[in-house]
Amino acid sequence: MKNTMEYKGYIGSVEFSEKDNLFFGKVMGIRPLLSYEGTTAQELVADFHEAVDDYLALCREEGTEPETAYKGSFNVRISPELHKQAVIYAQGSQKSLNSFVEEAIAAYVAKREI
């Protein structure tokens, strides 16, 4: 079972409030807060789609570029020692640091997938 859904390239979280008997979530990976809710799974999906569509329509009206999540570039802060070790390993493997980090993350995520 997943706790995310996707629509037009946007990823939305799926959560449930037992107290309120309500599904809810927000679009992940972008600065604008796009939230949605529903009392059923179908309502949640419909409200998620509507939130994304409304955001894209607003961007069109304002003449602004909609934010996209997960562009493939991000900053990671690690200790100087780990940074040094990663560079040494990457160079010893005749890889760039980016290639090494990408492979390491891919391997870790593959192990974690259910």
PDB file of N, CA and C in Angstrom, residues 3-75:
ATOM      1  N   ASN A   3       1.282   5.556   0.383  1.00  0.00           N
ATOM      2  CA  ASN A   3       0.637   6.692   1.028  1.00  0.00           C
ATOM      3  C   ASN A   3       0.884   7.966   0.222  1.00  0.00           C
ATOM      4  N   THR A   4       1.033   7.774  -1.103  1.00  0.00           N
ATOM      5  CA  THR A   4       1.151   8.902  -2.022  1.00  0.00           C
ATOM      6  C   THR A   4       0.320   8.615  -3.263  1.00  0.00           C
ATOM      7  N   MET A   5       0.057   9.682  -4.004  1.00  0.00           N
ATOM      8  CA  MET A   5      -0.611   9.545  -5.293  1.00  0.00           C
ATOM      9  C   MET A   5       0.008  10.575  -6.235  1.00  0.00           C
ATOM     10  N   GLU A   6      -0.174  10.376  -7.537  1.00  0.00           N
ATOM     11  CA  GLU A   6       0.459  11.249  -8.524  1.00  0.00           C
ATOM     12  C   GLU A   6      -0.566  11.719  -9.551  1.00  0.00           C
ATOM     13  N   TYR A   7      -0.420  12.980  -9.936  1.00  0.00           N
ATOM     14  CA  TYR A   7      -1.304  13.563 -10.954  1.00  0.00           C
ATOM     15  C   TYR A   7      -0.553  14.691 -11.645  1.00  0.00           C
ATOM     16  N   LYS A   8      -0.445  14.611 -12.961  1.00  0.00           N
ATOM     17  CA  LYS A   8       0.225  15.629 -13.771  1.00  0.00           C
ATOM     18  C   LYS A   8       1.639  15.936 -13.275  1.00  0.00           C
ATOM     19  N   GLY A   9       2.316  14.894 -12.792  1.00  0.00           N
ATOM     20  CA  GLY A   9       3.695  15.056 -12.329  1.00  0.00           C
ATOM     21  C   GLY A   9       3.830  15.527 -10.894  1.00  0.00           C
ATOM     22  N   TYR A  10       2.735  15.784 -10.212  1.00  0.00           N
ATOM     23  CA  TYR A  10       2.775  16.222  -8.820  1.00  0.00           C
ATOM     24  C   TYR A  10       2.475  15.033  -7.906  1.00  0.00           C
ATOM     25  N   ILE A  11       3.213  14.955  -6.819  1.00  0.00           N
ATOM     26  CA  ILE A  11       3.047  13.871  -5.843  1.00  0.00           C
ATOM     27  C   ILE A  11       2.296  14.427  -4.645  1.00  0.00           C
ATOM     28  N   GLY A  12       1.263  13.714  -4.237  1.00  0.00           N
ATOM     29  CA  GLY A  12       0.476  14.131  -3.084  1.00  0.00           C
ATOM     30  C   GLY A  12       0.533  13.097  -1.971  1.00  0.00           C
ATOM     31  N   SER A  13       0.592  13.572  -0.753  1.00  0.00           N
ATOM     32  CA  SER A  13       0.584  12.668   0.398  1.00  0.00           C
ATOM     33  C   SER A  13      -0.837  12.219   0.689  1.00  0.00           C
ATOM     34  N   VAL A  14      -0.957  11.094   1.372  1.00  0.00           N
ATOM     35  CA  VAL A  14      -2.257  10.566   1.790  1.00  0.00           C
ATOM     36  C   VAL A  14      -2.158  10.244   3.274  1.00  0.00           C
ATOM     37  N   GLU A  15      -2.994  10.911   4.054  1.00  0.00           N
ATOM     38  CA  GLU A  15      -3.029  10.669   5.498  1.00  0.00           C
ATOM     39  C   GLU A  15      -4.482  10.523   5.924  1.00  0.00           C
ATOM     40  N   PHE A  16      -4.667  10.010   7.147  1.00  0.00           N
ATOM     41  CA  PHE A  16      -6.024   9.804   7.650  1.00  0.00           C
ATOM     42  C   PHE A  16      -6.106  10.267   9.093  1.00  0.00           C
ATOM     43  N   SER A  17      -7.154  11.024   9.391  1.00  0.00           N
ATOM     44  CA  SER A  17      -7.434  11.442  10.757  1.00  0.00           C
ATOM     45  C   SER A  17      -8.592  10.605  11.279  1.00  0.00           C
ATOM     46  N   GLU A  18      -8.276   9.721  12.212  1.00  0.00           N
ATOM     47  CA  GLU A  18      -9.332   8.888  12.805  1.00  0.00           C
ATOM     48  C   GLU A  18     -10.320   9.755  13.580  1.00  0.00           C
ATOM     49  N   LYS A  19      -9.801  10.756  14.269  1.00  0.00           N
ATOM     50  CA  LYS A  19     -10.650  11.653  15.061  1.00  0.00           C
ATOM     51  C   LYS A  19     -11.685  12.359  14.186  1.00  0.00           C
ATOM     52  N   ASP A  20     -11.236  12.832  13.020  1.00  0.00           N
ATOM     53  CA  ASP A  20     -12.132  13.580  12.126  1.00  0.00           C
ATOM     54  C   ASP A  20     -12.777  12.705  11.060  1.00  0.00           C
ATOM     55  N   ASN A  21     -12.366  11.421  11.002  1.00  0.00           N
ATOM     56  CA  ASN A  21     -12.859  10.498   9.975  1.00  0.00           C
ATOM     57  C   ASN A  21     -12.688  11.115   8.583  1.00  0.00           C
ATOM     58  N   LEU A  22     -11.433  11.565   8.327  1.00  0.00           N
ATOM     59  CA  LEU A  22     -11.161  12.342   7.125  1.00  0.00           C
ATOM     60  C   LEU A  22      -9.798  11.974   6.541  1.00  0.00           C
ATOM     61  N   PHE A  23      -9.765  11.765   5.239  1.00  0.00           N
ATOM     62  CA  PHE A  23      -8.514  11.637   4.512  1.00  0.00           C
ATOM     63  C   PHE A  23      -8.047  13.037   4.156  1.00  0.00           C
ATOM     64  N   PHE A  24      -6.725  13.269   4.174  1.00  0.00           N
ATOM     65  CA  PHE A  24      -6.202  14.583   3.806  1.00  0.00           C
ATOM     66  C   PHE A  24      -4.773  14.428   3.295  1.00  0.00           C
ATOM     67  N   GLY A  25      -4.279  15.468   2.689  1.00  0.00           N
ATOM     68  CA  GLY A  25      -2.910  15.442   2.207  1.00  0.00           C
ATOM     69  C   GLY A  25      -2.499  16.775   1.647  1.00  0.00           C
ATOM     70  N   LYS A  26      -1.245  16.816   1.157  1.00  0.00           N
ATOM     71  CA  LYS A  26      -0.738  18.026   0.522  1.00  0.00           C
ATOM     72  C   LYS A  26       0.215  17.622  -0.595  1.00  0.00           C
ATOM     73  N   VAL A  27       0.355  18.519  -1.574  1.00  0.00           N
ATOM     74  CA  VAL A  27       1.288  18.289  -2.665  1.00  0.00           C
ATOM     75  C   VAL A  27       2.692  18.463  -2.105  1.00  0.00           C
ATOM     76  N   MET A  28       3.549  17.504  -2.395  1.00  0.00           N
ATOM     77  CA  MET A  28       4.889  17.484  -1.829  1.00  0.00           C
ATOM     78  C   MET A  28       5.912  18.044  -2.820  1.00  0.00           C
ATOM     79  N   GLY A  29       6.961  18.645  -2.284  1.00  0.00           N
ATOM     80  CA  GLY A  29       8.090  19.052  -3.099  1.00  0.00           C
ATOM     81  C   GLY A  29       7.999  20.416  -3.741  1.00  0.00           C
ATOM     82  N   ILE A  30       6.964  21.188  -3.411  1.00  0.00           N
ATOM     83  CA  ILE A  30       6.865  22.551  -3.940  1.00  0.00           C
ATOM     84  C   ILE A  30       6.581  23.500  -2.778  1.00  0.00           C
ATOM     85  N   ARG A  31       6.922  24.767  -2.954  1.00  0.00           N
ATOM     86  CA  ARG A  31       6.714  25.745  -1.878  1.00  0.00           C
ATOM     87  C   ARG A  31       5.254  26.111  -1.646  1.00  0.00           C
ATOM     88  N   PRO A  32       4.450  26.329  -2.697  1.00  0.00           N
ATOM     89  CA  PRO A  32       3.043  26.658  -2.424  1.00  0.00           C
ATOM     90  C   PRO A  32       2.351  25.519  -1.674  1.00  0.00           C
ATOM     91  N   LEU A  33       1.517  25.878  -0.731  1.00  0.00           N
ATOM     92  CA  LEU A  33       0.774  24.860   0.017  1.00  0.00           C
ATOM     93  C   LEU A  33      -0.491  24.520  -0.745  1.00  0.00           C
ATOM     94  N   LEU A  34      -0.525  23.306  -1.272  1.00  0.00           N
ATOM     95  CA  LEU A  34      -1.712  22.795  -1.949  1.00  0.00           C
ATOM     96  C   LEU A  34      -2.204  21.621  -1.125  1.00  0.00           C
ATOM     97  N   SER A  35      -3.311  21.814  -0.439  1.00  0.00           N
ATOM     98  CA  SER A  35      -3.852  20.751   0.403  1.00  0.00           C
ATOM     99  C   SER A  35      -5.211  20.319  -0.134  1.00  0.00           C
ATOM    100  N   TYR A  36      -5.643  19.160   0.308  1.00  0.00           N
ATOM    101  CA  TYR A  36      -6.893  18.577  -0.168  1.00  0.00           C
ATOM    102  C   TYR A  36      -7.398  17.612   0.884  1.00  0.00           C
ATOM    103  N   GLU A  37      -8.675  17.234   0.764  1.00  0.00           N
ATOM    104  CA  GLU A  37      -9.263  16.312   1.741  1.00  0.00           C
ATOM    105  C   GLU A  37     -10.468  15.613   1.145  1.00  0.00           C
ATOM    106  N   GLY A  38     -10.935  14.607   1.847  1.00  0.00           N
ATOM    107  CA  GLY A  38     -12.130  13.886   1.437  1.00  0.00           C
ATOM    108  C   GLY A  38     -12.520  12.881   2.493  1.00  0.00           C
ATOM    109  N   THR A  39     -13.804  12.563   2.539  1.00  0.00           N
ATOM    110  CA  THR A  39     -14.267  11.562   3.510  1.00  0.00           C
ATOM    111  C   THR A  39     -14.144  10.149   2.949  1.00  0.00           C
ATOM    112  N   THR A  40     -13.938  10.058   1.634  1.00  0.00           N
ATOM    113  CA  THR A  40     -13.692   8.757   1.001  1.00  0.00           C
ATOM    114  C   THR A  40     -12.429   8.868   0.153  1.00  0.00           C
ATOM    115  N   ALA A  41     -11.899   7.718  -0.238  1.00  0.00           N
ATOM    116  CA  ALA A  41     -10.722   7.718  -1.094  1.00  0.00           C
ATOM    117  C   ALA A  41     -11.026   8.418  -2.418  1.00  0.00           C
ATOM    118  N   GLN A  42     -12.203   8.192  -2.955  1.00  0.00           N
ATOM    119  CA  GLN A  42     -12.579   8.819  -4.222  1.00  0.00           C
ATOM    120  C   GLN A  42     -12.643  10.343  -4.087  1.00  0.00           C
ATOM    121  N   GLU A  43     -13.197  10.828  -2.977  1.00  0.00           N
ATOM    122  CA  GLU A  43     -13.249  12.272  -2.745  1.00  0.00           C
ATOM    123  C   GLU A  43     -11.848  12.850  -2.591  1.00  0.00           C
ATOM    124  N   LEU A  44     -10.973  12.124  -1.917  1.00  0.00           N
ATOM    125  CA  LEU A  44      -9.601  12.586  -1.723  1.00  0.00           C
ATOM    126  C   LEU A  44      -8.896  12.734  -3.066  1.00  0.00           C
ATOM    127  N   VAL A  45      -8.998  11.734  -3.916  1.00  0.00           N
ATOM    128  CA  VAL A  45      -8.360  11.780  -5.238  1.00  0.00           C
ATOM    129  C   VAL A  45      -8.923  12.933  -6.061  1.00  0.00           C
ATOM    130  N   ALA A  46     -10.233  13.082  -6.048  1.00  0.00           N
ATOM    131  CA  ALA A  46     -10.865  14.162  -6.821  1.00  0.00           C
ATOM    132  C   ALA A  46     -10.406  15.530  -6.324  1.00  0.00           C
ATOM    133  N   ASP A  47     -10.323  15.716  -5.014  1.00  0.00           N
ATOM    134  CA  ASP A  47      -9.909  17.007  -4.462  1.00  0.00           C
ATOM    135  C   ASP A  47      -8.426  17.261  -4.743  1.00  0.00           C
ATOM    136  N   PHE A  48      -7.611  16.215  -4.732  1.00  0.00           N
ATOM    137  CA  PHE A  48      -6.191  16.333  -5.098  1.00  0.00           C
ATOM    138  C   PHE A  48      -6.071  16.814  -6.545  1.00  0.00           C
ATOM    139  N   HIS A  49      -6.797  16.173  -7.445  1.00  0.00           N
ATOM    140  CA  HIS A  49      -6.768  16.568  -8.859  1.00  0.00           C
ATOM    141  C   HIS A  49      -7.226  18.021  -9.010  1.00  0.00           C
ATOM    142  N   GLU A  50      -8.276  18.383  -8.305  1.00  0.00           N
ATOM    143  CA  GLU A  50      -8.794  19.750  -8.382  1.00  0.00           C
ATOM    144  C   GLU A  50      -7.770  20.759  -7.851  1.00  0.00           C
ATOM    145  N   ALA A  51      -7.073  20.415  -6.771  1.00  0.00           N
ATOM    146  CA  ALA A  51      -6.064  21.320  -6.211  1.00  0.00           C
ATOM    147  C   ALA A  51      -4.940  21.562  -7.215  1.00  0.00           C
ATOM    148  N   VAL A  52      -4.479  20.501  -7.870  1.00  0.00           N
ATOM    149  CA  VAL A  52      -3.416  20.636  -8.870  1.00  0.00           C
ATOM    150  C   VAL A  52      -3.920  21.441 -10.062  1.00  0.00           C
ATOM    151  N   ASP A  53      -5.100  21.118 -10.553  1.00  0.00           N
ATOM    152  CA  ASP A  53      -5.667  21.847 -11.695  1.00  0.00           C
ATOM    153  C   ASP A  53      -5.859  23.328 -11.369  1.00  0.00           C
ATOM    154  N   ASP A  54      -6.352  23.628 -10.163  1.00  0.00           N
ATOM    155  CA  ASP A  54      -6.542  25.024  -9.752  1.00  0.00           C
ATOM    156  C   ASP A  54      -5.207  25.755  -9.686  1.00  0.00           C
ATOM    157  N   TYR A  55      -4.174  25.096  -9.164  1.00  0.00           N
ATOM    158  CA  TYR A  55      -2.840  25.697  -9.071  1.00  0.00           C
ATOM    159  C   TYR A  55      -2.301  26.007 -10.468  1.00  0.00           C
ATOM    160  N   LEU A  56      -2.424  25.060 -11.381  1.00  0.00           N
ATOM    161  CA  LEU A  56      -1.936  25.270 -12.746  1.00  0.00           C
ATOM    162  C   LEU A  56      -2.717  26.383 -13.447  1.00  0.00           C
ATOM    163  N   ALA A  57      -4.026  26.448 -13.226  1.00  0.00           N
ATOM    164  CA  ALA A  57      -4.851  27.508 -13.818  1.00  0.00           C
ATOM    165  C   ALA A  57      -4.454  28.875 -13.252  1.00  0.00           C
ATOM    166  N   LEU A  58      -4.208  28.939 -11.959  1.00  0.00           N
ATOM    167  CA  LEU A  58      -3.791  30.196 -11.325  1.00  0.00           C
ATOM    168  C   LEU A  58      -2.458  30.665 -11.899  1.00  0.00           C
ATOM    169  N   CYS A  59      -1.530  29.747 -12.078  1.00  0.00           N
ATOM    170  CA  CYS A  59      -0.233  30.102 -12.659  1.00  0.00           C
ATOM    171  C   CYS A  59      -0.405  30.643 -14.076  1.00  0.00           C
ATOM    172  N   ARG A  60      -1.292  30.010 -14.860  1.00  0.00           N
ATOM    173  CA  ARG A  60      -1.564  30.497 -16.217  1.00  0.00           C
ATOM    174  C   ARG A  60      -2.142  31.908 -16.184  1.00  0.00           C
ATOM    175  N   GLU A  61      -3.112  32.123 -15.291  1.00  0.00           N
ATOM    176  CA  GLU A  61      -3.753  33.442 -15.174  1.00  0.00           C
ATOM    177  C   GLU A  61      -2.756  34.521 -14.786  1.00  0.00           C
ATOM    178  N   GLU A  62      -1.838  34.175 -13.882  1.00  0.00           N
ATOM    179  CA  GLU A  62      -0.859  35.151 -13.393  1.00  0.00           C
ATOM    180  C   GLU A  62       0.362  35.252 -14.306  1.00  0.00           C
ATOM    181  N   GLY A  63       0.462  34.359 -15.272  1.00  0.00           N
ATOM    182  CA  GLY A  63       1.612  34.362 -16.167  1.00  0.00           C
ATOM    183  C   GLY A  63       2.893  33.926 -15.498  1.00  0.00           C
ATOM    184  N   THR A  64       2.754  33.065 -14.482  1.00  0.00           N
ATOM    185  CA  THR A  64       3.936  32.559 -13.777  1.00  0.00           C
ATOM    186  C   THR A  64       4.162  31.096 -14.113  1.00  0.00           C
ATOM    187  N   GLU A  65       5.393  30.682 -13.967  1.00  0.00           N
ATOM    188  CA  GLU A  65       5.754  29.286 -14.224  1.00  0.00           C
ATOM    189  C   GLU A  65       5.412  28.458 -12.987  1.00  0.00           C
ATOM    190  N   PRO A  66       4.613  27.393 -13.132  1.00  0.00           N
ATOM    191  CA  PRO A  66       4.309  26.557 -11.963  1.00  0.00           C
ATOM    192  C   PRO A  66       5.576  25.852 -11.471  1.00  0.00           C
ATOM    193  N   GLU A  67       5.674  25.737 -10.172  1.00  0.00           N
ATOM    194  CA  GLU A  67       6.808  25.003  -9.613  1.00  0.00           C
ATOM    195  C   GLU A  67       6.660  23.522  -9.938  1.00  0.00           C
ATOM    196  N   THR A  68       7.775  22.892 -10.181  1.00  0.00           N
ATOM    197  CA  THR A  68       7.790  21.444 -10.348  1.00  0.00           C
ATOM    198  C   THR A  68       8.693  20.868  -9.278  1.00  0.00           C
ATOM    199  N   ALA A  69       8.326  19.738  -8.785  1.00  0.00           N
ATOM    200  CA  ALA A  69       9.094  19.090  -7.726  1.00  0.00           C
ATOM    201  C   ALA A  69      10.078  18.099  -8.324  1.00  0.00           C
ATOM    202  N   TYR A  70      11.080  17.817  -7.569  1.00  0.00           N
ATOM    203  CA  TYR A  70      12.002  16.734  -7.886  1.00  0.00           C
ATOM    204  C   TYR A  70      12.652  16.924  -9.251  1.00  0.00           C
ATOM    205  N   LYS A  71      13.394  18.006  -9.368  1.00  0.00           N
ATOM    206  CA  LYS A  71      14.065  18.347 -10.617  1.00  0.00           C
ATOM    207  C   LYS A  71      15.332  17.537 -10.831  1.00  0.00           C
ATOM    208  N   GLY A  72      15.753  16.783  -9.816  1.00  0.00           N
ATOM    209  CA  GLY A  72      16.964  15.983  -9.963  1.00  0.00           C
ATOM    210  C   GLY A  72      18.207  16.673  -9.440  1.00  0.00           C
ATOM    211  N   SER A  73      18.026  17.790  -8.778  1.00  0.00           N
ATOM    212  CA  SER A  73      19.161  18.535  -8.240  1.00  0.00           C
ATOM    213  C   SER A  73      18.814  18.975  -6.826  1.00  0.00           C
ATOM    214  N   PHE A  74      19.708  18.692  -5.886  1.00  0.00           N
ATOM    215  CA  PHE A  74      19.488  19.129  -4.516  1.00  0.00           C
ATOM    216  C   PHE A  74      20.816  19.200  -3.783  1.00  0.00           C
ATOM    217  N   ASN A  75      20.869  20.003  -2.734  1.00  0.00           N
ATOM    218  CA  ASN A  75      22.072  20.117  -1.914  1.00  0.00           C
ATOM    219  C   ASN A  75      21.973  19.163  -0.740  1.00  0.00           C
TER     220      ASN A  75
END
